[in-house]
Coordinates of C-alpha atoms and ligand atoms in Angstrom, one line a residue:
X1 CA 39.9 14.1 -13.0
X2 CA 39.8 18.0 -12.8
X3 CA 38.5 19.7 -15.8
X4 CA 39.6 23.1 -16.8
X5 CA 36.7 25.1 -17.2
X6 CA 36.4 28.6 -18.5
X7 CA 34.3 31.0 -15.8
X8 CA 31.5 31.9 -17.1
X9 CA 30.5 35.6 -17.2
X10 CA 27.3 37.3 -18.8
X11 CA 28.8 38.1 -22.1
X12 CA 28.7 34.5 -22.6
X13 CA 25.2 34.3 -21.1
X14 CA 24.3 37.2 -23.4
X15 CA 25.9 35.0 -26.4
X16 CA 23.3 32.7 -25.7
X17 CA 20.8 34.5 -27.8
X18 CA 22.8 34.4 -30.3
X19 CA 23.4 30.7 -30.4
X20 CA 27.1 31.1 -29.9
X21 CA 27.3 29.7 -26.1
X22 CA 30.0 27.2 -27.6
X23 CA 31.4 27.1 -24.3
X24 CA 28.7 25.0 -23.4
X25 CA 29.2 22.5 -26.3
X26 CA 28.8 19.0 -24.0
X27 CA 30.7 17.6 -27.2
X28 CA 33.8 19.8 -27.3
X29 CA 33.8 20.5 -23.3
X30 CA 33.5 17.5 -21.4
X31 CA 36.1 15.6 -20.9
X32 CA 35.6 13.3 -17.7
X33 CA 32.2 12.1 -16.7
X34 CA 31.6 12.4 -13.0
X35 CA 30.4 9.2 -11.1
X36 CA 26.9 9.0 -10.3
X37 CA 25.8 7.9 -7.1
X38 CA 23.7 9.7 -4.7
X39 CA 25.3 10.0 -1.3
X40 CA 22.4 12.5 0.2
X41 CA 18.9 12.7 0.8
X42 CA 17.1 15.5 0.9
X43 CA 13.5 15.0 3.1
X44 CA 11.0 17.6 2.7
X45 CA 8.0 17.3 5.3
X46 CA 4.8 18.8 4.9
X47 CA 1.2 19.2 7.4
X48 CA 4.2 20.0 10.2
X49 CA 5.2 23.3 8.4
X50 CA 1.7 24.6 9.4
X51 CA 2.3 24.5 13.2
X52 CA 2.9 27.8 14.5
X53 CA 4.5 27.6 17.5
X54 CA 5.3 24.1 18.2
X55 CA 7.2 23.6 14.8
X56 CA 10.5 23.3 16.7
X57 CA 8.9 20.4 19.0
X58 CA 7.9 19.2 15.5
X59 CA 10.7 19.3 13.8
X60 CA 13.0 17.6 16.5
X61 CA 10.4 14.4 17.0
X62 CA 10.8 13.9 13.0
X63 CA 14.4 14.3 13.5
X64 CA 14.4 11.9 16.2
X65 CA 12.1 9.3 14.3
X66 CA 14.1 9.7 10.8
X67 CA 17.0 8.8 12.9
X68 CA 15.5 6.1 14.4
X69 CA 14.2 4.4 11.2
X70 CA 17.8 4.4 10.0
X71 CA 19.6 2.5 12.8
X72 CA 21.5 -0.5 11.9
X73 CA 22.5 1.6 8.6
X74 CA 24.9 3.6 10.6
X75 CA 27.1 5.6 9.6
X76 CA 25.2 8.0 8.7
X77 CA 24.0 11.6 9.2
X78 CA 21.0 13.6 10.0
X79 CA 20.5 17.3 9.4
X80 CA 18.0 19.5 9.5
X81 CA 18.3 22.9 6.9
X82 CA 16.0 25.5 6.1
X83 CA 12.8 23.6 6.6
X84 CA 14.6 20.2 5.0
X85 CA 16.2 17.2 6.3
X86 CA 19.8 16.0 4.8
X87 CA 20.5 12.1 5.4
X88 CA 24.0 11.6 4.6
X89 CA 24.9 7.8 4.1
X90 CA 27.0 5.5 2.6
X91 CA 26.5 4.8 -1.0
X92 CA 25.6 1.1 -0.1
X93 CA 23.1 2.0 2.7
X94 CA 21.0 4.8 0.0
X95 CA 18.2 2.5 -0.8
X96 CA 17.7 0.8 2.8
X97 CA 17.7 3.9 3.8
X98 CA 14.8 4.8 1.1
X99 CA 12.7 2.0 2.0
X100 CA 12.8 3.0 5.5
X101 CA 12.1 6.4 5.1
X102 CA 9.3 5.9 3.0
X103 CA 7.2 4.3 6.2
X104 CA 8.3 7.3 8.8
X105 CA 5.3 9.1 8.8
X106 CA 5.9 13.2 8.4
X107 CA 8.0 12.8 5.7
X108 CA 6.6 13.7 2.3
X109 CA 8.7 13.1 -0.6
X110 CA 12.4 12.3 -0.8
X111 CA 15.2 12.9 -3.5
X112 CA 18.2 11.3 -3.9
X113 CA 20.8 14.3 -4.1
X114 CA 23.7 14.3 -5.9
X115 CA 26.1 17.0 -4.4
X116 CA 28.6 19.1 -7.0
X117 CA 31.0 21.6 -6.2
X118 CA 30.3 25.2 -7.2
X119 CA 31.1 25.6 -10.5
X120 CA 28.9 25.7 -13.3
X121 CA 30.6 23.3 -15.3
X122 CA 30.4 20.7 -13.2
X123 CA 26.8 21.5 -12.1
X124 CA 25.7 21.4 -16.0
X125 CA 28.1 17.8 -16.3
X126 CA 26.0 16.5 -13.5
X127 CA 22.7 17.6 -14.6
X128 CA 23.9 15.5 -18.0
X129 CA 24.4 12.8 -16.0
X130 CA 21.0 12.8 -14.2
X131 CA 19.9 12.7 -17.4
X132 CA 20.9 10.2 -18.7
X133 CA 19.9 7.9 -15.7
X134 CA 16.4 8.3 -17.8
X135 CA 16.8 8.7 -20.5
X136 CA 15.1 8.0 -23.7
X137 CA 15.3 9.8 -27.3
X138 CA 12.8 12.8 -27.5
X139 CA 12.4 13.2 -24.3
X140 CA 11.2 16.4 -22.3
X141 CA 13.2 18.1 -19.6
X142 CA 13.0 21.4 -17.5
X143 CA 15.6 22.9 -15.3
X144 CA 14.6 24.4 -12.2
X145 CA 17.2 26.3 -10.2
X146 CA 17.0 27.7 -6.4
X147 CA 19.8 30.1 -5.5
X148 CA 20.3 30.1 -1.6
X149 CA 23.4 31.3 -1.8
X150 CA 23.5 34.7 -3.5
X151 CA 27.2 34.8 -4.3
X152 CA 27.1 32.8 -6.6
X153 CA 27.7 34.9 -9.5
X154 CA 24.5 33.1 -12.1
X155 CA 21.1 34.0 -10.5
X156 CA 18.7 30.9 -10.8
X157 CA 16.9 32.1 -14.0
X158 CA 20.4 32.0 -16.1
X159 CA 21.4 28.6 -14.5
X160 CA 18.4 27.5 -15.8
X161 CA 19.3 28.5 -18.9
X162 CA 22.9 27.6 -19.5
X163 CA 22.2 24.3 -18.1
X164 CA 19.5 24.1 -20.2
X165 CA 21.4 24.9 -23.1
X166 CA 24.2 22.4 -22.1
X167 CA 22.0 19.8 -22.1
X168 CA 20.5 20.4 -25.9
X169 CA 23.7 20.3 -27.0
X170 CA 24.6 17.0 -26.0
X171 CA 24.7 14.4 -28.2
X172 CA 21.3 13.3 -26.6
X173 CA 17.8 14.0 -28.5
X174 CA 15.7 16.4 -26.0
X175 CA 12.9 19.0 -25.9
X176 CA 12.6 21.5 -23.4
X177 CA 9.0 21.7 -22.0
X178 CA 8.4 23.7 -19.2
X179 CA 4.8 23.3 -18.7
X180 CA 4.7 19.3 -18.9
X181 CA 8.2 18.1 -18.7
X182 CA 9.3 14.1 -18.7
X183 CA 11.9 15.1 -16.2
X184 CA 12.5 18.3 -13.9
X185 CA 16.5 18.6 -13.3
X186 CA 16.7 20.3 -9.6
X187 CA 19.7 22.3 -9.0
X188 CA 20.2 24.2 -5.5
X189 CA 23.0 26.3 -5.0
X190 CA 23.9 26.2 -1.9
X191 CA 27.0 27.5 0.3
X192 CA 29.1 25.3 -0.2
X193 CA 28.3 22.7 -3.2
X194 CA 24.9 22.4 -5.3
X195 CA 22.3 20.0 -5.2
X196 CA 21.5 18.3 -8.0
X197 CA 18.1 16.1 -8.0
X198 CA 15.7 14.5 -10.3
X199 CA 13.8 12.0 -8.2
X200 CA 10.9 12.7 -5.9
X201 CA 10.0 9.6 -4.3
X202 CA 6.4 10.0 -2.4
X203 CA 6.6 9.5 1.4
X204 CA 3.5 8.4 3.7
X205 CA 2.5 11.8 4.9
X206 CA 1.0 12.1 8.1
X207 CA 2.2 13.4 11.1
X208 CA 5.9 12.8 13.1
X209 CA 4.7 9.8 15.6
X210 CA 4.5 10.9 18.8
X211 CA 3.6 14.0 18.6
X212 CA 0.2 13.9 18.9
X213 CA 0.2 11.8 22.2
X214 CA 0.3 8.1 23.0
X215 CA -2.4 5.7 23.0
X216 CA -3.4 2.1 23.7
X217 CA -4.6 -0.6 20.3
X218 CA -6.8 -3.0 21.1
X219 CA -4.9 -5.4 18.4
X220 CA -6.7 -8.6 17.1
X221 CA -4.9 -10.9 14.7
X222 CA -7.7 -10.2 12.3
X223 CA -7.6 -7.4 9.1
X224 CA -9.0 -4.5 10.7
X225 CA -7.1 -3.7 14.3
X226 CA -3.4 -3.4 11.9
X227 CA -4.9 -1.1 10.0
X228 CA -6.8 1.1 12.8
X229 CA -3.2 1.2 14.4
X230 CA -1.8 2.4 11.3
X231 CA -3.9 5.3 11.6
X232 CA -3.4 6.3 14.6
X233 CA 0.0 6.2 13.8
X234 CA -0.3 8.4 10.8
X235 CA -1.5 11.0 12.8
X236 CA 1.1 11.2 15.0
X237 CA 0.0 8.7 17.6
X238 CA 2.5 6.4 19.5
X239 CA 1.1 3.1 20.2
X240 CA 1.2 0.4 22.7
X241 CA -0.5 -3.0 21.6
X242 CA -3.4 -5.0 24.2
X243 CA -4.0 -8.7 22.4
X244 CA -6.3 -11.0 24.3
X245 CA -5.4 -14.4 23.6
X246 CA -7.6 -17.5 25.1
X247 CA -4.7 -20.3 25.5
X248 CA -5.4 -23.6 25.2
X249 CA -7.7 -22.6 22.9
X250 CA -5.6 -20.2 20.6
X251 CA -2.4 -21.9 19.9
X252 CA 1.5 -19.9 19.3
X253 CA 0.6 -19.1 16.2
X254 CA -2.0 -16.5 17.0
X255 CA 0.5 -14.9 19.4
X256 CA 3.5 -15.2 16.4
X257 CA 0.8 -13.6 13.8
X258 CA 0.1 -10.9 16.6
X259 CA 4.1 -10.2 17.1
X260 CA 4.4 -9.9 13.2
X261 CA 1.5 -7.5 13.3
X262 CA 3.6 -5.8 15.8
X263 CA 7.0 -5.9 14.4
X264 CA 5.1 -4.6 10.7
X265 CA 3.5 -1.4 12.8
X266 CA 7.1 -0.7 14.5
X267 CA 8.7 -0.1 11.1
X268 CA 6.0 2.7 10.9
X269 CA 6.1 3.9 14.7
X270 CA 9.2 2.7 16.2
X271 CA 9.3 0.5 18.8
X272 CA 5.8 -1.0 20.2
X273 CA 5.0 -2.7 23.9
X274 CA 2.9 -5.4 23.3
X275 CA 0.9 -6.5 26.5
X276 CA -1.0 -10.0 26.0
X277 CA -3.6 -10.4 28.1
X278 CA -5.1 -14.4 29.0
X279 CA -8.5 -14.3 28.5
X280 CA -9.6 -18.2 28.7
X281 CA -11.1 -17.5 32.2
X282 CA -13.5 -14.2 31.3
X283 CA -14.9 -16.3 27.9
X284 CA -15.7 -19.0 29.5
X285 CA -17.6 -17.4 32.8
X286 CA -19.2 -15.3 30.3
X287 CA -20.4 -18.6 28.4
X288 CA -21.1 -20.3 31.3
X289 CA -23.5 -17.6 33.1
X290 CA -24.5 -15.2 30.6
X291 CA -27.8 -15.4 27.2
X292 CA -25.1 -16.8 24.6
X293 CA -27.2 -13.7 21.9
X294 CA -24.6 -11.5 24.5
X295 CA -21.9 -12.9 24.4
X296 CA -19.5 -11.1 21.8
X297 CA -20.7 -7.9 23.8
X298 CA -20.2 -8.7 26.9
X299 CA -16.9 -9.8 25.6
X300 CA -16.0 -6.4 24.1
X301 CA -17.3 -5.1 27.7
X302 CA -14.9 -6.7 29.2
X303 CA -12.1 -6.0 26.8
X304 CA -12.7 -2.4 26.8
X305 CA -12.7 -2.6 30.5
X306 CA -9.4 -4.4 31.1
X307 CA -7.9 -1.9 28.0
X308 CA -9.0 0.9 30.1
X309 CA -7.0 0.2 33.2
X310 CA -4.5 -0.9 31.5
X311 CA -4.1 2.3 29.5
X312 CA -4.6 3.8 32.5
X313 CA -1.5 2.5 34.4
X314 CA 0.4 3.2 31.5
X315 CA -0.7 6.3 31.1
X316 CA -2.3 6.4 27.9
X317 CA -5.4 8.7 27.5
X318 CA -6.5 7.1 24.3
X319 CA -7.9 3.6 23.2
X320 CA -7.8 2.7 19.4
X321 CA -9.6 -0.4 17.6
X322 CA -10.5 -1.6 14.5
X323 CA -14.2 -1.3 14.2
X324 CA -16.4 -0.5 11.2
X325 CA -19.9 1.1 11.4
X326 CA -22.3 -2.5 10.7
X327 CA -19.6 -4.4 9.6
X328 CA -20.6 -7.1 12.0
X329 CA -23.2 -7.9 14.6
X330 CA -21.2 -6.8 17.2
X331 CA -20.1 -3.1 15.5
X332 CA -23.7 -1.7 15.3
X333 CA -24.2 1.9 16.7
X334 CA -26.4 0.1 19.4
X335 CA -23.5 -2.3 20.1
X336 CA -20.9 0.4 19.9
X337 CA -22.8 2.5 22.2
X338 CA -23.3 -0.2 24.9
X339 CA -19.7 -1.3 24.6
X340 CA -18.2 2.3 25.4
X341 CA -20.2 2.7 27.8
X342 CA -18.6 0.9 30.3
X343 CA -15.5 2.8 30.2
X344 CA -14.4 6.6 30.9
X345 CA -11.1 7.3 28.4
X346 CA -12.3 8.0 24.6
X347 CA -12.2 5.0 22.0
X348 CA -11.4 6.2 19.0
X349 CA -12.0 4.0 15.9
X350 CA -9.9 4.9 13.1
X351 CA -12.0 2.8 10.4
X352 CA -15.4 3.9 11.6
X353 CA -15.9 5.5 7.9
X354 CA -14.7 2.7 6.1
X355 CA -16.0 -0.1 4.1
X356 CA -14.2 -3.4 4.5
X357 CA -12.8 -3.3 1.1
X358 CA -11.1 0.1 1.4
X359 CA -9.9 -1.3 4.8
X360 CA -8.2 -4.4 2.4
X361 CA -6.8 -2.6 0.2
X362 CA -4.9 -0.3 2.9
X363 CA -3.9 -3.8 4.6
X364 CA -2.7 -4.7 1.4
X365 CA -0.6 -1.3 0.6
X366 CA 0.9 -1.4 4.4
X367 CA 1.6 -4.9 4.0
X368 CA 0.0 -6.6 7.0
X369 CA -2.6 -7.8 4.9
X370 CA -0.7 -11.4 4.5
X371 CA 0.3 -11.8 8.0
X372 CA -4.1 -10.9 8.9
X373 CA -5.1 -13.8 6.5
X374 CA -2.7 -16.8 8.6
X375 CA -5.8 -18.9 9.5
X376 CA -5.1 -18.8 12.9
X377 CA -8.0 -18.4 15.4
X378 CA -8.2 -15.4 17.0
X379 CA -10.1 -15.5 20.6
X380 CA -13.4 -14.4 19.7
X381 CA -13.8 -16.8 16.5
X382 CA -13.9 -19.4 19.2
X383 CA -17.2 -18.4 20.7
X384 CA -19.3 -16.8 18.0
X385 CA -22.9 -16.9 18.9
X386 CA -25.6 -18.0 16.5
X387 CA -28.0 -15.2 16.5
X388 CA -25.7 -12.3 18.1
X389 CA -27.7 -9.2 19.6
X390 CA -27.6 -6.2 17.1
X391 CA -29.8 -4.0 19.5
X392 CA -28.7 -4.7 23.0
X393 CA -30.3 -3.9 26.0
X394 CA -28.1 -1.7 28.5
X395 CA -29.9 -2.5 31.6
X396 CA -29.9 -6.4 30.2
X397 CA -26.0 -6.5 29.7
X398 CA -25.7 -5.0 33.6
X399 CA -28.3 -7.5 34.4
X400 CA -26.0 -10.5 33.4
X401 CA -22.5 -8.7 34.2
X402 CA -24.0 -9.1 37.8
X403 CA -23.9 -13.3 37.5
X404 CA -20.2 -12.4 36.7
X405 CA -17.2 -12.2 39.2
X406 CA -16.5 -9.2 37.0
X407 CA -13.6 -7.7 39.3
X408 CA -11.4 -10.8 40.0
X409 CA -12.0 -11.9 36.5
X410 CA -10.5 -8.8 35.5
X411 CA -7.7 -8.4 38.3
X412 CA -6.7 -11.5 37.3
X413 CA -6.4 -11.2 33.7
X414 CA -4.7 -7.8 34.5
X415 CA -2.2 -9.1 37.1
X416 CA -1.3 -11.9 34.5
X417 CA -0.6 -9.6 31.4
X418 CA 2.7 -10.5 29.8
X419 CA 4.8 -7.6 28.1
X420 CA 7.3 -7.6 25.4
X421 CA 9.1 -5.0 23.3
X422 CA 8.6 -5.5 20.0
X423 CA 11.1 -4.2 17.3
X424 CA 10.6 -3.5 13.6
X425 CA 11.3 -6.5 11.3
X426 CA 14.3 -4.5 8.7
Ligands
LIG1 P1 -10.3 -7.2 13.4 O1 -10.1 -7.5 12.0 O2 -9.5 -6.1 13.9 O3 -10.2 -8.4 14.3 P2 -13.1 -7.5 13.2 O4 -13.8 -6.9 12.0 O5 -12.8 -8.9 13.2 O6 -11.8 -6.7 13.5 P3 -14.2 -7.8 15.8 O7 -13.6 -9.1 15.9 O8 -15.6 -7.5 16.1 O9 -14.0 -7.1 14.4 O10 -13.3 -6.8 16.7 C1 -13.5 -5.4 16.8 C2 -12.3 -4.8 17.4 O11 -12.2 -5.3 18.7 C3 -11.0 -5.2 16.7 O12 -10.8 -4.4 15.6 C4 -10.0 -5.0 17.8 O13 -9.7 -3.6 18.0 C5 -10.8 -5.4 19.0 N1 -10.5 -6.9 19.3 C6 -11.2 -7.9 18.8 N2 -10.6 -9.1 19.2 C7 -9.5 -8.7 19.9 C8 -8.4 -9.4 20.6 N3 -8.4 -10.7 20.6 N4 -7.5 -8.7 21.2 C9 -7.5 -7.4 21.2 N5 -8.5 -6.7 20.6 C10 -9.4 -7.3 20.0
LIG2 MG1 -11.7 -9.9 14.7

């Protein structure tokens, strides 16, 4: 229904000092109730407006991964405005649509928007409305207008006021408060309709994925790799998965826990090639021929080594894993040291920094925390030795790489590398 509204005009602003704005009377004037569903939202991003030059480049990757979280929930529309995204979607899609936007990393808060037409009765109705979504007796509220479009006859600090206004004169009990208000109403006035708002849902921050280059996770089925990958991803990194499994000895269940792992990181960085690589062969030669104090670092030599050619094929300059400074035997500077030397492209180790129960508590927030805790084995569980090496001897380690067949163990494993695609779980 239409309502007859009476255009505003600053003598009835002006009356407003004088208490006699009865125009605005929510009691006597409104007399249909819009509906209230969202149909919009409205993305702001952040760290990606300081990029100089490459904002466009930016701005088009988060446009391409907001659109990419979204499929399935089609129709819908993306639009980019004035340093903000617009999803346009249908009412039953809105809060998929939330959930998935609140994992694409770039995108730092977002509002469900509720669009009215240009006309200040209907923007104050609406802002009612909001309202009341929250509402509860004594409550607090501030109005904060933008005016984009400077036709509009009511610059922002008057909208503000008359909506304001409207609002304490409802039948509802509420206090303005501008310094520490329960709810901020947002109106925009925009070309063609204003925005209403009231909601800022937090999103994961970070930076558009893919954007800062691609690399190459070293993934174990354990609590630490997930996380590390997460990271990368945050900052913009788009990943490709290595998993060494050691078949007979690690069942299907490793290799589901590591797809899961998989499918959890793609609904944060889109789509992720998982390579899994047989490593039965390379553990047992190692256990065979080498000090068993070694073997986890020869292990990780190995790894590393495979990763690198790998990454290398697929061109990407970067390898990620999930150590910790001393978590374990095997992650001690010496160790670390030792283990990168035997490759050329950078490891980066997201989680270096990080004690294991911040790592948890991450793995819990992003969720892969329950899939890392399936008591499967992972390869390396399989062959733990008693007293593991802390302080490793480089010229030691070459020594018993040289009882190895190091290159066909590792052409083999390389040439028998199995690929998949794996998807995000929605
Ligand atoms: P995670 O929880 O990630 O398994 P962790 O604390 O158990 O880590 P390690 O088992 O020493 O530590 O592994 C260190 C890193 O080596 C892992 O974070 C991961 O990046 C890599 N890694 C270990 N095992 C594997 C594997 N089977 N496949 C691929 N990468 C692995
Ligand atoms: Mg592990």
């Amino acid at each position: 229904m239409q309502l007859q509204f009476v255009p505003l005009n600053y003598t009835i602003w002006n009356s407003r000092k004088g208490g006699a704005a009865n125009i605005f009377s929510a009691k006597t004037q409104v007399k249909a109730e819009t509906s209230m569903q969202p149909v919009l939202l409205l993305i702001r991003y952040g760290e990606i407006a300081l990029k100089g030059k490459n904002r466009p480049f930016f701005e088009n990757r988060l446009l391409r991964n907001i659109e990419e979280s979204l499929k399935g929930l089609e129709p819908f529309q993306v639009s980019f405005r004035r340093g903000r995204y617009y999803v346009k979607i249908d009412e039953e899609n809105l809060y998929a649509a939330q959930r998935r936007l609140r994992q694409v990393f770039g995108i730092v808060s977002i509002s469900p928007v509720f669009p009215v037409k240009l006309n200040l009765e209907e923007i104050c109705r609406q802002a009612l409305q909001l309202l009341k979504n929250s509402y509860k007796p004594g409550m607090t509220f501030k109005i904060v207008t933008r005016r984009a479009n400077k036709n509009f006859p009511y610059p922002s600090p008057e909208v503000n006021n008359l909506a304001g206004t409207y609002l304490l004169k409802s039948n509802l009990e509420l206090k303005v408060d501008v310094h520490n208000p329960e709810i901020v109403i947002n109106i925009e006035i925009r070309e063609k309709e204003a925005y209403l708002y009231s909601q800022i849902i937090p999103g994961p921050g970070g930076l558009p994925v893919g954007v800062t280059g691609k690399g190459l996770l070293l993934l174990s089925g354990g609590i630490d790799s997930p996380v590390a990958g997460w990271m990368a991803l945050k900052r913009g990194i788009e990943l490709e998965a290595l998993h060494f499994h050691s078949p007979p000895f690690t069942g299907d269940n490793a290799l589901h826990k590591v797809e899961d792992l998989c499918q959890l990181l793609a609904a944060y960085g889109g789509n992720i090639t998982l390579h899994l690589a047989p490593f039965t062969e390379i553990q047992k030669e190692i256990r065979l021929r080498c000090p068993e104090p070694m073997l986890i670092t020869l292990m990780r030599r190995v790894m590393l080594r495979v990763a690198e050619r790998l990454a290398t094929a697929r061109k990407l300059p970067v390898i990620f894993t999930g150590d910790s400074l001393g978590q374990v035997a095997s992650q001690t500077l010496e160790n670390l040291a030792v283990i990168n030397e035997v490759v050329s492209l950078p490891v980066l180790r997201p989680l270096i920094g990080l004690d294991k129960e911040e790592i948890v508590n991450t793995a819990r927030r992003i969720e892969s925390y329950p899939i890392s805790i399936r008591p499967f084995d992972d390869c390396c569980t399989l062959f733990i030795p008693r007293h593991p090496v802390t302080r490793p001897s480089a010229e030691a380690l070459r020594r018993a790489e040289k009882k190895l067949p190091l290159e066909e163990l590792i052409a083999s494993c390389l040439d028998n590398i199995e690929t998949k695609q794996i998807e995000a779980l929605r």
